[in-house]
Amino acid sequence: MSAPQPVGWVVAGAGWVASDHMAPAIAASPGSRVVAVVDRDLAAAERLAARFPGARACRDVAGAAAVPGAQVVYVATPNHAHRPVVEDAAAAGLAVLCEKPLAASLSDARELVAACAAAGIFAATAYDQRFHPAHRTAARLVASGALGTVTAVRIVYGCWLPPDWVPENHPGHDNWRADPARAGGGAYVDLAPHGIDLVGALLGEDLVRATTLQQQRVQDYPVDDGSVLVGTTASGVLVSIHNSYNTADTLPRRRLEIVGTRAQLVATNTMGQDAGGRLELIDAADGTSAPVPFDTGLSPFTAQVQAVEAALTDPGRTAWPYPMDRDLRLLGLMHDALPVTTSDDFEELLR
């Protein structure tokens, strides 16, 4: 019996996250390979494709769909371009892993989710923090009851993102994350989705109610550079998520706390692109702290790739636990958490 062929990935968007993190993660998994790279800038697609044996550069998903072995499209374009790329992938019958947030507007997000459902394809949102080994370890500890009754989750996830920020080793790129038309917002839209999703992954229950305050205090651009969301799950766990583009990278800026009646989990510097950081368990009985080991060698991006592999190659045994309808609902909650009347009003503020 011949060995199964690796899952063939099309990388749509040759920017920083795709080229520095996701594409290498695909190549690092024995069960996957990059077969094509799509970018409107064909030269950028060619540069990234050249790093992976046999990969082709294409201008659009339609061209990549014809590449032998193409099965799933990883969508890493700026947010405003997610919908057309996902719709083209769905029309070609390819599976989709779309970067968060699903789109720059809630209406586009609804349309792309509907397109995937109508095509009957596997479709998921790329939340790599779900798969960070420290966070998966934390979720197992919560499920085991080691923390007792969980009362609160507190997340701080920030960075320094000035208007002229350019990813290292990516000259010629611009900071589209500060462009309301392409990003759909600022720090809140970019970073809060990670925390909102992660609450559900850690607790096994999602946020159901939230409100948010934003700031434009430091960076000179027309989107927020900081936000604080507060909310609650259905069972009453209180959640706070502080995101920022105005916290110096030299300062403490990545921290996750899960507070329980028996113990508290504290994760420091785990929210990021690699598998680093520290996880510790603090005993409520005497306040002693003990490190919690986790796999520091498995990239959250590679773990995400392997989860998609399993869902595509053995769907009967491996059900994807995060349906896109759920991700869309949480995106709607995030939009509605802003101090405006409706999500449509939110979109109007971005115009």
PDB file of N, CA, C and O in Angstrom, residues 79-135:
ATOM      1  N   ASN A  79      -7.323  42.044   5.281  1.00  0.00           N
ATOM      2  CA  ASN A  79      -8.673  41.611   5.657  1.00  0.00           C
ATOM      3  C   ASN A  79      -9.739  41.910   4.609  1.00  0.00           C
ATOM      4  O   ASN A  79     -10.657  41.102   4.399  1.00  0.00           O
ATOM      5  N   HIS A  80      -9.636  43.066   3.958  1.00  0.00           N
ATOM      6  CA  HIS A  80     -10.678  43.447   3.006  1.00  0.00           C
ATOM      7  C   HIS A  80     -10.711  42.530   1.789  1.00  0.00           C
ATOM      8  O   HIS A  80     -11.724  42.488   1.079  1.00  0.00           O
ATOM      9  N   ALA A  81      -9.626  41.795   1.539  1.00  0.00           N
ATOM     10  CA  ALA A  81      -9.555  40.913   0.372  1.00  0.00           C
ATOM     11  C   ALA A  81      -9.880  39.465   0.706  1.00  0.00           C
ATOM     12  O   ALA A  81      -9.843  38.605  -0.186  1.00  0.00           O
ATOM     13  N   HIS A  82     -10.215  39.149   1.952  1.00  0.00           N
ATOM     14  CA  HIS A  82     -10.519  37.765   2.311  1.00  0.00           C
ATOM     15  C   HIS A  82     -11.707  37.213   1.522  1.00  0.00           C
ATOM     16  O   HIS A  82     -11.655  36.090   1.011  1.00  0.00           O
ATOM     17  N   ARG A  83     -12.781  38.000   1.455  1.00  0.00           N
ATOM     18  CA  ARG A  83     -14.012  37.471   0.862  1.00  0.00           C
ATOM     19  C   ARG A  83     -13.816  36.986  -0.577  1.00  0.00           C
ATOM     20  O   ARG A  83     -14.180  35.836  -0.882  1.00  0.00           O
ATOM     21  N   PRO A  84     -13.272  37.796  -1.501  1.00  0.00           N
ATOM     22  CA  PRO A  84     -13.144  37.289  -2.874  1.00  0.00           C
ATOM     23  C   PRO A  84     -12.230  36.079  -2.996  1.00  0.00           C
ATOM     24  O   PRO A  84     -12.485  35.185  -3.800  1.00  0.00           O
ATOM     25  N   VAL A  85     -11.177  36.024  -2.181  1.00  0.00           N
ATOM     26  CA  VAL A  85     -10.270  34.880  -2.247  1.00  0.00           C
ATOM     27  C   VAL A  85     -10.977  33.618  -1.742  1.00  0.00           C
ATOM     28  O   VAL A  85     -10.887  32.549  -2.359  1.00  0.00           O
ATOM     29  N   VAL A  86     -11.699  33.739  -0.629  1.00  0.00           N
ATOM     30  CA  VAL A  86     -12.435  32.590  -0.100  1.00  0.00           C
ATOM     31  C   VAL A  86     -13.504  32.147  -1.080  1.00  0.00           C
ATOM     32  O   VAL A  86     -13.696  30.935  -1.315  1.00  0.00           O
ATOM     33  N   GLU A  87     -14.210  33.088  -1.670  1.00  0.00           N
ATOM     34  CA  GLU A  87     -15.258  32.723  -2.631  1.00  0.00           C
ATOM     35  C   GLU A  87     -14.668  32.012  -3.846  1.00  0.00           C
ATOM     36  O   GLU A  87     -15.262  31.041  -4.348  1.00  0.00           O
ATOM     37  N   ASP A  88     -13.512  32.456  -4.309  1.00  0.00           N
ATOM     38  CA  ASP A  88     -12.868  31.772  -5.440  1.00  0.00           C
ATOM     39  C   ASP A  88     -12.434  30.358  -5.043  1.00  0.00           C
ATOM     40  O   ASP A  88     -12.566  29.419  -5.841  1.00  0.00           O
ATOM     41  N   ALA A  89     -11.922  30.203  -3.831  1.00  0.00           N
ATOM     42  CA  ALA A  89     -11.522  28.876  -3.370  1.00  0.00           C
ATOM     43  C   ALA A  89     -12.733  27.954  -3.268  1.00  0.00           C
ATOM     44  O   ALA A  89     -12.689  26.795  -3.693  1.00  0.00           O
ATOM     45  N   ALA A  90     -13.825  28.471  -2.700  1.00  0.00           N
ATOM     46  CA  ALA A  90     -15.041  27.666  -2.564  1.00  0.00           C
ATOM     47  C   ALA A  90     -15.581  27.265  -3.926  1.00  0.00           C
ATOM     48  O   ALA A  90     -16.010  26.119  -4.131  1.00  0.00           O
ATOM     49  N   ALA A  91     -15.547  28.197  -4.877  1.00  0.00           N
ATOM     50  CA  ALA A  91     -16.032  27.897  -6.224  1.00  0.00           C
ATOM     51  C   ALA A  91     -15.202  26.816  -6.896  1.00  0.00           C
ATOM     52  O   ALA A  91     -15.714  26.033  -7.707  1.00  0.00           O
ATOM     53  N   ALA A  92     -13.919  26.739  -6.526  1.00  0.00           N
ATOM     54  CA  ALA A  92     -13.034  25.722  -7.097  1.00  0.00           C
ATOM     55  C   ALA A  92     -13.091  24.404  -6.324  1.00  0.00           C
ATOM     56  O   ALA A  92     -12.403  23.447  -6.692  1.00  0.00           O
ATOM     57  N   GLY A  93     -13.877  24.373  -5.251  1.00  0.00           N
ATOM     58  CA  GLY A  93     -13.995  23.156  -4.458  1.00  0.00           C
ATOM     59  C   GLY A  93     -12.835  22.903  -3.529  1.00  0.00           C
ATOM     60  O   GLY A  93     -12.664  21.776  -3.045  1.00  0.00           O
ATOM     61  N   LEU A  94     -12.039  23.942  -3.244  1.00  0.00           N
ATOM     62  CA  LEU A  94     -10.904  23.795  -2.344  1.00  0.00           C
ATOM     63  C   LEU A  94     -11.317  24.109  -0.909  1.00  0.00           C
ATOM     64  O   LEU A  94     -12.165  24.966  -0.664  1.00  0.00           O
ATOM     65  N   ALA A  95     -10.720  23.428   0.047  1.00  0.00           N
ATOM     66  CA  ALA A  95     -10.928  23.745   1.452  1.00  0.00           C
ATOM     67  C   ALA A  95     -10.298  25.102   1.759  1.00  0.00           C
ATOM     68  O   ALA A  95      -9.452  25.603   1.000  1.00  0.00           O
ATOM     69  N   VAL A  96     -10.699  25.703   2.887  1.00  0.00           N
ATOM     70  CA  VAL A  96     -10.262  27.060   3.225  1.00  0.00           C
ATOM     71  C   VAL A  96      -9.835  27.137   4.682  1.00  0.00           C
ATOM     72  O   VAL A  96     -10.526  26.626   5.570  1.00  0.00           O
ATOM     73  N   LEU A  97      -8.679  27.765   4.914  1.00  0.00           N
ATOM     74  CA  LEU A  97      -8.278  28.198   6.248  1.00  0.00           C
ATOM     75  C   LEU A  97      -8.024  29.694   6.121  1.00  0.00           C
ATOM     76  O   LEU A  97      -7.031  30.114   5.521  1.00  0.00           O
ATOM     77  N   CYS A  98      -8.943  30.511   6.663  1.00  0.00           N
ATOM     78  CA  CYS A  98      -8.908  31.956   6.464  1.00  0.00           C
ATOM     79  C   CYS A  98      -8.405  32.647   7.718  1.00  0.00           C
ATOM     80  O   CYS A  98      -8.889  32.385   8.824  1.00  0.00           O
ATOM     81  N   GLU A  99      -7.457  33.552   7.542  1.00  0.00           N
ATOM     82  CA  GLU A  99      -6.930  34.303   8.679  1.00  0.00           C
ATOM     83  C   GLU A  99      -8.026  35.109   9.365  1.00  0.00           C
ATOM     84  O   GLU A  99      -9.038  35.464   8.762  1.00  0.00           O
ATOM     85  N   LYS A 100      -7.791  35.357  10.651  1.00  0.00           N
ATOM     86  CA  LYS A 100      -8.695  36.216  11.409  1.00  0.00           C
ATOM     87  C   LYS A 100      -8.311  37.676  11.176  1.00  0.00           C
ATOM     88  O   LYS A 100      -7.167  37.966  10.825  1.00  0.00           O
ATOM     89  N   PRO A 101      -9.263  38.616  11.373  1.00  0.00           N
ATOM     90  CA  PRO A 101     -10.691  38.369  11.404  1.00  0.00           C
ATOM     91  C   PRO A 101     -11.162  37.896  10.041  1.00  0.00           C
ATOM     92  O   PRO A 101     -10.466  38.101   9.035  1.00  0.00           O
ATOM     93  N   LEU A 102     -12.330  37.279  10.000  1.00  0.00           N
ATOM     94  CA  LEU A 102     -12.790  36.702   8.745  1.00  0.00           C
ATOM     95  C   LEU A 102     -12.838  37.722   7.613  1.00  0.00           C
ATOM     96  O   LEU A 102     -12.609  37.369   6.452  1.00  0.00           O
ATOM     97  N   ALA A 103     -13.146  38.960   7.921  1.00  0.00           N
ATOM     98  CA  ALA A 103     -13.206  39.999   6.887  1.00  0.00           C
ATOM     99  C   ALA A 103     -13.105  41.356   7.562  1.00  0.00           C
ATOM    100  O   ALA A 103     -13.195  41.471   8.785  1.00  0.00           O
ATOM    101  N   ALA A 104     -12.945  42.402   6.753  1.00  0.00           N
ATOM    102  CA  ALA A 104     -12.875  43.753   7.294  1.00  0.00           C
ATOM    103  C   ALA A 104     -14.237  44.263   7.717  1.00  0.00           C
ATOM    104  O   ALA A 104     -14.335  45.194   8.511  1.00  0.00           O
ATOM    105  N   SER A 105     -15.308  43.677   7.186  1.00  0.00           N
ATOM    106  CA  SER A 105     -16.662  44.059   7.579  1.00  0.00           C
ATOM    107  C   SER A 105     -17.452  42.814   7.926  1.00  0.00           C
ATOM    108  O   SER A 105     -17.186  41.714   7.427  1.00  0.00           O
ATOM    109  N   LEU A 106     -18.436  42.982   8.777  1.00  0.00           N
ATOM    110  CA  LEU A 106     -19.257  41.852   9.192  1.00  0.00           C
ATOM    111  C   LEU A 106     -20.084  41.318   8.030  1.00  0.00           C
ATOM    112  O   LEU A 106     -20.309  40.110   7.909  1.00  0.00           O
ATOM    113  N   SER A 107     -20.530  42.206   7.141  1.00  0.00           N
ATOM    114  CA  SER A 107     -21.318  41.757   5.990  1.00  0.00           C
ATOM    115  C   SER A 107     -20.481  40.879   5.064  1.00  0.00           C
ATOM    116  O   SER A 107     -20.960  39.846   4.561  1.00  0.00           O
ATOM    117  N   ASP A 108     -19.220  41.246   4.823  1.00  0.00           N
ATOM    118  CA  ASP A 108     -18.348  40.403   4.003  1.00  0.00           C
ATOM    119  C   ASP A 108     -18.092  39.059   4.689  1.00  0.00           C
ATOM    120  O   ASP A 108     -18.014  38.022   4.026  1.00  0.00           O
ATOM    121  N   ALA A 109     -17.944  39.085   6.008  1.00  0.00           N
ATOM    122  CA  ALA A 109     -17.725  37.834   6.739  1.00  0.00           C
ATOM    123  C   ALA A 109     -18.923  36.906   6.565  1.00  0.00           C
ATOM    124  O   ALA A 109     -18.773  35.694   6.353  1.00  0.00           O
ATOM    125  N   ARG A 110     -20.125  37.460   6.660  1.00  0.00           N
ATOM    126  CA  ARG A 110     -21.328  36.639   6.482  1.00  0.00           C
ATOM    127  C   ARG A 110     -21.343  36.019   5.088  1.00  0.00           C
ATOM    128  O   ARG A 110     -21.674  34.835   4.921  1.00  0.00           O
ATOM    129  N   GLU A 111     -20.988  36.809   4.083  1.00  0.00           N
ATOM    130  CA  GLU A 111     -21.038  36.322   2.702  1.00  0.00           C
ATOM    131  C   GLU A 111     -20.007  35.219   2.464  1.00  0.00           C
ATOM    132  O   GLU A 111     -20.295  34.236   1.779  1.00  0.00           O
ATOM    133  N   LEU A 112     -18.820  35.356   3.001  1.00  0.00           N
ATOM    134  CA  LEU A 112     -17.806  34.323   2.747  1.00  0.00           C
ATOM    135  C   LEU A 112     -18.142  33.039   3.490  1.00  0.00           C
ATOM    136  O   LEU A 112     -17.898  31.933   2.982  1.00  0.00           O
ATOM    137  N   VAL A 113     -18.721  33.144   4.693  1.00  0.00           N
ATOM    138  CA  VAL A 113     -19.151  31.941   5.406  1.00  0.00           C
ATOM    139  C   VAL A 113     -20.272  31.250   4.632  1.00  0.00           C
ATOM    140  O   VAL A 113     -20.293  30.018   4.495  1.00  0.00           O
ATOM    141  N   ALA A 114     -21.185  32.028   4.088  1.00  0.00           N
ATOM    142  CA  ALA A 114     -22.283  31.459   3.299  1.00  0.00           C
ATOM    143  C   ALA A 114     -21.757  30.776   2.046  1.00  0.00           C
ATOM    144  O   ALA A 114     -22.257  29.714   1.648  1.00  0.00           O
ATOM    145  N   ALA A 115     -20.735  31.360   1.412  1.00  0.00           N
ATOM    146  CA  ALA A 115     -20.164  30.762   0.205  1.00  0.00           C
ATOM    147  C   ALA A 115     -19.540  29.410   0.511  1.00  0.00           C
ATOM    148  O   ALA A 115     -19.672  28.450  -0.255  1.00  0.00           O
ATOM    149  N   CYS A 116     -18.855  29.303   1.646  1.00  0.00           N
ATOM    150  CA  CYS A 116     -18.250  28.032   2.035  1.00  0.00           C
ATOM    151  C   CYS A 116     -19.313  26.989   2.332  1.00  0.00           C
ATOM    152  O   CYS A 116     -19.187  25.818   1.942  1.00  0.00           O
ATOM    153  N   ALA A 117     -20.382  27.409   3.021  1.00  0.00           N
ATOM    154  CA  ALA A 117     -21.460  26.471   3.345  1.00  0.00           C
ATOM    155  C   ALA A 117     -22.149  25.983   2.087  1.00  0.00           C
ATOM    156  O   ALA A 117     -22.454  24.786   1.952  1.00  0.00           O
ATOM    157  N   ALA A 118     -22.389  26.889   1.149  1.00  0.00           N
ATOM    158  CA  ALA A 118     -23.068  26.509  -0.095  1.00  0.00           C
ATOM    159  C   ALA A 118     -22.223  25.542  -0.911  1.00  0.00           C
ATOM    160  O   ALA A 118     -22.761  24.655  -1.587  1.00  0.00           O
ATOM    161  N   ALA A 119     -20.910  25.696  -0.857  1.00  0.00           N
ATOM    162  CA  ALA A 119     -20.017  24.823  -1.619  1.00  0.00           C
ATOM    163  C   ALA A 119     -19.787  23.491  -0.921  1.00  0.00           C
ATOM    164  O   ALA A 119     -19.264  22.555  -1.533  1.00  0.00           O
ATOM    165  N   GLY A 120     -20.131  23.402   0.358  1.00  0.00           N
ATOM    166  CA  GLY A 120     -19.946  22.158   1.107  1.00  0.00           C
ATOM    167  C   GLY A 120     -18.493  21.812   1.372  1.00  0.00           C
ATOM    168  O   GLY A 120     -18.151  20.635   1.515  1.00  0.00           O
ATOM    169  N   ILE A 121     -17.643  22.824   1.464  1.00  0.00           N
ATOM    170  CA  ILE A 121     -16.210  22.580   1.667  1.00  0.00           C
ATOM    171  C   ILE A 121     -15.855  22.656   3.152  1.00  0.00           C
ATOM    172  O   ILE A 121     -16.607  23.213   3.961  1.00  0.00           O
ATOM    173  N   PHE A 122     -14.706  22.093   3.516  1.00  0.00           N
ATOM    174  CA  PHE A 122     -14.151  22.328   4.842  1.00  0.00           C
ATOM    175  C   PHE A 122     -13.698  23.774   4.901  1.00  0.00           C
ATOM    176  O   PHE A 122     -12.993  24.253   4.014  1.00  0.00           O
ATOM    177  N   ALA A 123     -14.116  24.484   5.955  1.00  0.00           N
ATOM    178  CA  ALA A 123     -13.737  25.886   6.099  1.00  0.00           C
ATOM    179  C   ALA A 123     -13.499  26.195   7.566  1.00  0.00           C
ATOM    180  O   ALA A 123     -14.275  25.778   8.431  1.00  0.00           O
ATOM    181  N   ALA A 124     -12.429  26.919   7.850  1.00  0.00           N
ATOM    182  CA  ALA A 124     -12.072  27.230   9.229  1.00  0.00           C
ATOM    183  C   ALA A 124     -11.354  28.571   9.278  1.00  0.00           C
ATOM    184  O   ALA A 124     -10.863  29.071   8.262  1.00  0.00           O
ATOM    185  N   THR A 125     -11.316  29.138  10.483  1.00  0.00           N
ATOM    186  CA  THR A 125     -10.598  30.382  10.717  1.00  0.00           C
ATOM    187  C   THR A 125      -9.234  30.066  11.316  1.00  0.00           C
ATOM    188  O   THR A 125      -9.114  29.169  12.147  1.00  0.00           O
ATOM    189  N   ALA A 126      -8.217  30.817  10.892  1.00  0.00           N
ATOM    190  CA  ALA A 126      -6.846  30.540  11.327  1.00  0.00           C
ATOM    191  C   ALA A 126      -6.555  31.255  12.645  1.00  0.00           C
ATOM    192  O   ALA A 126      -6.033  32.374  12.666  1.00  0.00           O
ATOM    193  N   TYR A 127      -6.896  30.598  13.741  1.00  0.00           N
ATOM    194  CA  TYR A 127      -6.566  31.095  15.072  1.00  0.00           C
ATOM    195  C   TYR A 127      -5.438  30.232  15.629  1.00  0.00           C
ATOM    196  O   TYR A 127      -5.673  29.223  16.298  1.00  0.00           O
ATOM    197  N   ASP A 128      -4.209  30.626  15.368  1.00  0.00           N
ATOM    198  CA  ASP A 128      -3.080  29.795  15.784  1.00  0.00           C
ATOM    199  C   ASP A 128      -2.969  29.673  17.299  1.00  0.00           C
ATOM    200  O   ASP A 128      -2.447  28.680  17.806  1.00  0.00           O
ATOM    201  N   GLN A 129      -3.482  30.675  18.053  1.00  0.00           N
ATOM    202  CA  GLN A 129      -3.357  30.615  19.511  1.00  0.00           C
ATOM    203  C   GLN A 129      -4.155  29.463  20.128  1.00  0.00           C
ATOM    204  O   GLN A 129      -3.857  29.022  21.230  1.00  0.00           O
ATOM    205  N   ARG A 130      -5.161  28.980  19.420  1.00  0.00           N
ATOM    206  CA  ARG A 130      -5.876  27.779  19.871  1.00  0.00           C
ATOM    207  C   ARG A 130      -4.915  26.606  20.038  1.00  0.00           C
ATOM    208  O   ARG A 130      -5.137  25.714  20.841  1.00  0.00           O
ATOM    209  N   PHE A 131      -3.874  26.617  19.216  1.00  0.00           N
ATOM    210  CA  PHE A 131      -2.999  25.451  19.098  1.00  0.00           C
ATOM    211  C   PHE A 131      -1.651  25.635  19.781  1.00  0.00           C
ATOM    212  O   PHE A 131      -0.800  24.752  19.686  1.00  0.00           O
ATOM    213  N   HIS A 132      -1.443  26.765  20.436  1.00  0.00           N
ATOM    214  CA  HIS A 132      -0.186  26.931  21.162  1.00  0.00           C
ATOM    215  C   HIS A 132      -0.110  25.840  22.227  1.00  0.00           C
ATOM    216  O   HIS A 132      -1.059  25.634  22.990  1.00  0.00           O
ATOM    217  N   PRO A 133       1.010  25.113  22.319  1.00  0.00           N
ATOM    218  CA  PRO A 133       1.097  24.006  23.289  1.00  0.00           C
ATOM    219  C   PRO A 133       0.798  24.424  24.722  1.00  0.00           C
ATOM    220  O   PRO A 133       0.202  23.651  25.481  1.00  0.00           O
ATOM    221  N   ALA A 134       1.187  25.631  25.113  1.00  0.00           N
ATOM    222  CA  ALA A 134       0.881  26.091  26.471  1.00  0.00           C
ATOM    223  C   ALA A 134      -0.609  26.256  26.677  1.00  0.00           C
ATOM    224  O   ALA A 134      -1.158  25.913  27.731  1.00  0.00           O
ATOM    225  N   HIS A 135      -1.300  26.781  25.661  1.00  0.00           N
ATOM    226  CA  HIS A 135      -2.739  26.997  25.788  1.00  0.00           C
ATOM    227  C   HIS A 135      -3.503  25.672  25.746  1.00  0.00           C
ATOM    228  O   HIS A 135      -4.517  25.512  26.442  1.00  0.00           O
TER     229      HIS A 135
END
